[in-house]
Coordinates of C-alpha atoms in Angstrom, one line a residue:
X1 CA 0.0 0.0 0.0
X2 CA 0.9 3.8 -0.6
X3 CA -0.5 6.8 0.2
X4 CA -3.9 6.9 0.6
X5 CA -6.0 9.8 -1.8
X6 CA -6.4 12.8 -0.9
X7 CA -9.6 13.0 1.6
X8 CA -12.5 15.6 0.9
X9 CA -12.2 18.1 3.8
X10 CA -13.9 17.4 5.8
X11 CA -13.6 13.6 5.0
X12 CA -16.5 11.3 4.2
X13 CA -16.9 8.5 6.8
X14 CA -19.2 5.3 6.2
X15 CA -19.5 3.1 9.6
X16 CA -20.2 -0.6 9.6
X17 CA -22.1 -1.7 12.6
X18 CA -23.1 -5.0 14.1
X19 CA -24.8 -4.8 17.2
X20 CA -25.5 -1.4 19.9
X21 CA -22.8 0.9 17.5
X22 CA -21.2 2.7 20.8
X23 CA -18.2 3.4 18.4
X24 CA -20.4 5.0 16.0
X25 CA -21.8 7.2 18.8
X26 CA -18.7 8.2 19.6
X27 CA -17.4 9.7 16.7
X28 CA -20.8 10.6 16.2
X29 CA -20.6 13.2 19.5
X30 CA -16.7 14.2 18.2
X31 CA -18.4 15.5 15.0
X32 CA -20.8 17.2 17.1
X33 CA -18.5 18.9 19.8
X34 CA -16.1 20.2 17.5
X35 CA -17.9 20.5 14.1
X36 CA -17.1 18.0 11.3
X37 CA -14.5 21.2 9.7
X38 CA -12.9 21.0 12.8
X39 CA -12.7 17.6 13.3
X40 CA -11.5 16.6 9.8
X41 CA -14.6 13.9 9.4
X42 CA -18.6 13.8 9.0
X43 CA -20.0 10.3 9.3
X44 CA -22.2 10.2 5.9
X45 CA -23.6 6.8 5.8
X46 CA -24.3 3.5 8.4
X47 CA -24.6 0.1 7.5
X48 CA -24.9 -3.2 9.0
X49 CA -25.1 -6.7 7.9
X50 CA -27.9 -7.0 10.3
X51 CA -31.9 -4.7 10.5
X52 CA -33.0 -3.8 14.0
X53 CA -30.0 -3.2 16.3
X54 CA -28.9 -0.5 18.2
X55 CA -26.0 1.0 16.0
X56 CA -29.3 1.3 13.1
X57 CA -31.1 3.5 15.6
X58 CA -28.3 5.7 16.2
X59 CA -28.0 6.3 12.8
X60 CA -31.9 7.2 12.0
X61 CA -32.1 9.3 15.7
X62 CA -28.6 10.9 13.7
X63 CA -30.6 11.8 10.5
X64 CA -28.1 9.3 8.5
X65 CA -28.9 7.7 5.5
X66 CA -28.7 3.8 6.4
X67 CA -28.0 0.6 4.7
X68 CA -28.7 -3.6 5.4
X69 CA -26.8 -6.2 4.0
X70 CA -27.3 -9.5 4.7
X71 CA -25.4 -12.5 4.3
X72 CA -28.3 -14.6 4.2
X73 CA -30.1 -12.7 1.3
X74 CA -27.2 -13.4 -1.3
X75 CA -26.6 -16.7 -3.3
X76 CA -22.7 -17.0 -1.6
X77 CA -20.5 -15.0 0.6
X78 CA -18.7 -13.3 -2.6
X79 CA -21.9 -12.0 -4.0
X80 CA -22.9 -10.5 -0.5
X81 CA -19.6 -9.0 -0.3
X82 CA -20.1 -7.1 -3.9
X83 CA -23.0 -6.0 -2.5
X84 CA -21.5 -5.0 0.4
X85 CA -18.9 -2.7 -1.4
X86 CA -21.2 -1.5 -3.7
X87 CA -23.8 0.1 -0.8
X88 CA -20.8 1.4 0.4
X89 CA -19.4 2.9 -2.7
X90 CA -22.7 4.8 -2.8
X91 CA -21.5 7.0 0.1
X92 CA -18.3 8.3 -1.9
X93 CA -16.6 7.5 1.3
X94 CA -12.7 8.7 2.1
X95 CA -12.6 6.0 4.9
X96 CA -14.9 3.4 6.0
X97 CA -14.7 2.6 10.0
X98 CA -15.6 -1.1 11.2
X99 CA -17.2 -0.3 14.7
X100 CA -18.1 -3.5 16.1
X101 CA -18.9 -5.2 12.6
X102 CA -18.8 -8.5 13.1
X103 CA -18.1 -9.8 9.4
X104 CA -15.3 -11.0 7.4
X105 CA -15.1 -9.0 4.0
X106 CA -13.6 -10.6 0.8
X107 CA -11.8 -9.7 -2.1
X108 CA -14.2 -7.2 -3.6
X109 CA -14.5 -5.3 -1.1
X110 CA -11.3 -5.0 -0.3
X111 CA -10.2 -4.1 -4.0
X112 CA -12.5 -1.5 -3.3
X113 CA -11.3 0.3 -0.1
X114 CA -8.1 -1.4 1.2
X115 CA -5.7 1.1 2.9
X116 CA -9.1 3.0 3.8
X117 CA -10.7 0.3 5.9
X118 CA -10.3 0.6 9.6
X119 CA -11.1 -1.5 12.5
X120 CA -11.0 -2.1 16.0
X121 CA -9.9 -5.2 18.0
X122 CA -9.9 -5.5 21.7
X123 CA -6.1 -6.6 22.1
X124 CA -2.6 -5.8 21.6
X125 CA -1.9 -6.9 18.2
X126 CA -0.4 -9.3 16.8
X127 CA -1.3 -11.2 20.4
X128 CA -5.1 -12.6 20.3
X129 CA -6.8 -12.0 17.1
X130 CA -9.6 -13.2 16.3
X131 CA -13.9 -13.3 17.6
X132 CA -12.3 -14.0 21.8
X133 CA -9.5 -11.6 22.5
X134 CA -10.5 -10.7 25.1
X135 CA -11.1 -13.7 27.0
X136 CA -7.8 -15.5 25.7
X137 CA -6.0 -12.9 27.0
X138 CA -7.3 -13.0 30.7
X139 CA -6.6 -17.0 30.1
X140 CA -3.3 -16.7 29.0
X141 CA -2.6 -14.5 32.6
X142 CA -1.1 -10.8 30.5
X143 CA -0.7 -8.2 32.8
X144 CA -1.6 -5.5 30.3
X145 CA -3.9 -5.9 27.1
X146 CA -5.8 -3.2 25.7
X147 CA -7.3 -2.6 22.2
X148 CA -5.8 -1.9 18.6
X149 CA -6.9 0.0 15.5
X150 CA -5.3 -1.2 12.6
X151 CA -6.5 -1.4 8.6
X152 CA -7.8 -4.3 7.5
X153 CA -6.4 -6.6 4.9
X154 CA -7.1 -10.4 4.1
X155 CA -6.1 -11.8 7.3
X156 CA -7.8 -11.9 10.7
X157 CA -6.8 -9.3 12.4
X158 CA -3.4 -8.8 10.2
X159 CA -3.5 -5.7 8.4
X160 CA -1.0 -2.5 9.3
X161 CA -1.2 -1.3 13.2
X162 CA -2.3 2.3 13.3
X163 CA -2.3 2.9 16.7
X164 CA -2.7 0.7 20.2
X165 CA -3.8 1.8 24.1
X166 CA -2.9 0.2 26.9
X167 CA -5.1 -1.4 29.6
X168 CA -4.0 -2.9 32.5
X169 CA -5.4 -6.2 34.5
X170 CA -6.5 -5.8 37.7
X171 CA -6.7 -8.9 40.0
X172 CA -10.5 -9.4 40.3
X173 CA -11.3 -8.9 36.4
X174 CA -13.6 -11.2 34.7
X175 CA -14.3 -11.3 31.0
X176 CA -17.2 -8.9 31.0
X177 CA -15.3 -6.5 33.5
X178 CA -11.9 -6.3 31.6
X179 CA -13.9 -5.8 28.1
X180 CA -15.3 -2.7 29.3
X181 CA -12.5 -0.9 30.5
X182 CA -10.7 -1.9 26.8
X183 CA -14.1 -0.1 25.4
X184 CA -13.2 3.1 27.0
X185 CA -10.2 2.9 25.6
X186 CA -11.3 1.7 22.4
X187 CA -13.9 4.4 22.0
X188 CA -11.2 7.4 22.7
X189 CA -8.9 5.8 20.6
X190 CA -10.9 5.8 17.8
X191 CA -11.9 8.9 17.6
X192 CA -8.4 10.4 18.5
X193 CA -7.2 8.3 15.5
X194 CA -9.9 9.0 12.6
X195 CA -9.7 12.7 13.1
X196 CA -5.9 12.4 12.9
X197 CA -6.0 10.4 9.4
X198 CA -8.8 12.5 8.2
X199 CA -6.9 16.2 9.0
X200 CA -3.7 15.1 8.5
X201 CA -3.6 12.2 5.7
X202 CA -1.0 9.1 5.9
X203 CA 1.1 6.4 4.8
X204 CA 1.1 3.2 4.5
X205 CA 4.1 1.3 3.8
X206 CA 4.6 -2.0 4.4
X207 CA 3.2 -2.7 7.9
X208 CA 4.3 0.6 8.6
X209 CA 1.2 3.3 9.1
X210 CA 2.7 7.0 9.3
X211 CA 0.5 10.1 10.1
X212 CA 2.5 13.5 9.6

C-alpha cells in the first residue's frame, strides 16, 4: 500500500455496525463537539449486515442515511460482499470505519477500499486475534492488554497497526469486566485516530502506518 488519496475536507466516513454501535456514537458526538471542519470527518452513511440493532437506531435518531446487507439474502458469501462494497461505494466515502462489525469481507471489497478500511480489536496486536481476544487474554494470565486499531487486509486481524492503548489487569477482572475498560479505551482511541488520518492524511508502507 501507498498513500492513501487525498480526503474531501472534511472527509467522508461510512460506519459498519453490528450490534449497539457505541463506536459509532462516539465519533458521532466528536463531529458534534467540535464541528465536522474541525474535526476533519462527518459520518455520511451507516450500514450493517444485520436490521434492528442499536447501531441502526443511532444512525436514524442521527438523520443518517442507512443501509442492510445480509449474508443470508445473497446466493454466496462473494456476492454478499459485492454488494457489500457496492452500498458502500454509494457514500463516496474517504474512509470506511468497522465499529463492532462482526463480518469478514472478501476480495471485492477489499479491492475497493483497502488502505481506507479501519477496524478495532480488543487486544494488543499481533497477540489474540480473532472473535475471543479478550477472553484469551485474561486466560493466557497478561498483565496488560488493551485494544488496537489497525487497517484491515485479508487476514484476521493482520493488516498494518495504526495505533494501540494500553489497559492494564486488575486482580478481580472477569471477562465482562476487563472488556469494558478496553471499550473506554477503544472508544477514545478511535476517535483520537480517525480525526488524525482524516486532518492530517498518511502512509502506508509496508506494515508501517505514518500520520505527519
Amino acid at each position: 500500500m501507498a498513500a492513501a488519496p487525498e480526503p474531501a475536507s472534511p472527509a467522508r466516513l461510512v460506519v459498519l455496525v453490528s450490534g449497539s454501535g457505541t463506536n459509532l456514537q462516539a465519533l458521532l458526538d466528536a463531529v458534534a463537539e467540535h464541528g465536522a471542519a474541525a474535526y476533519g470527518a462527518e459520518v455520511v452513511a451507516v450500514g450493517a449486515d444485520r436490521p434492528d440493532i442499536e447501531g441502526l437506531r443511532r444512525a436514524e435518531r442521527a438523520g443518517l442515511p442507512t443501509f442492510v446487507e445480509r449474508v443470508r439474502d445473497h446466493p454466496t458469501r462473494a456476492a454478499w460482499d459485492a454488494a457489500l462494497a457496492e452500498a458502500v461505494a454509494a457514500h463516496r466515502p474517504d474512509l470506511v470505519v468497522s465499529a463492532g462489525f462482526m463480518k469478514i469481507v472478501g476480495a471485492d471489497f477489499l479491492a475497493r477500499f483497502g488502505g481506507r478500511f479501519i477496524n478495532t480489536h480488543p487486544a494488543l496486536l499481533p497477540s489474540f486475534p480473532g472473535a475471543h481476544a479478550v477472553g484469551d487474554a485474561l486466560a493466557h494470565g497478561v498483565k496488560v492488554t488493551g485494544c488496537t486499531i489497525h487497517f484491515v487486509d485479508a487476514g484476521i486481524d493482520s493488516g498494518p497497526i495504526i495505533a494501540q492503548g494500553v489497559v492494564e489487569l486488575r486482580e478481580d477482572d472477569d471477562e465482562s469486566s476487563l472488556h469494558e475498560r478496553i471499550k473506554d479505551v477503544e472508544r477514545r482511541l478511535l476517535v483520537e485516530v480517525v480525526g488524525r488520518l482524516a486532518r492530517d492524511g498518511y502512509t502506508v508502507k509496508g506494515r508501517k502506518v505514518s500520520i505527519p
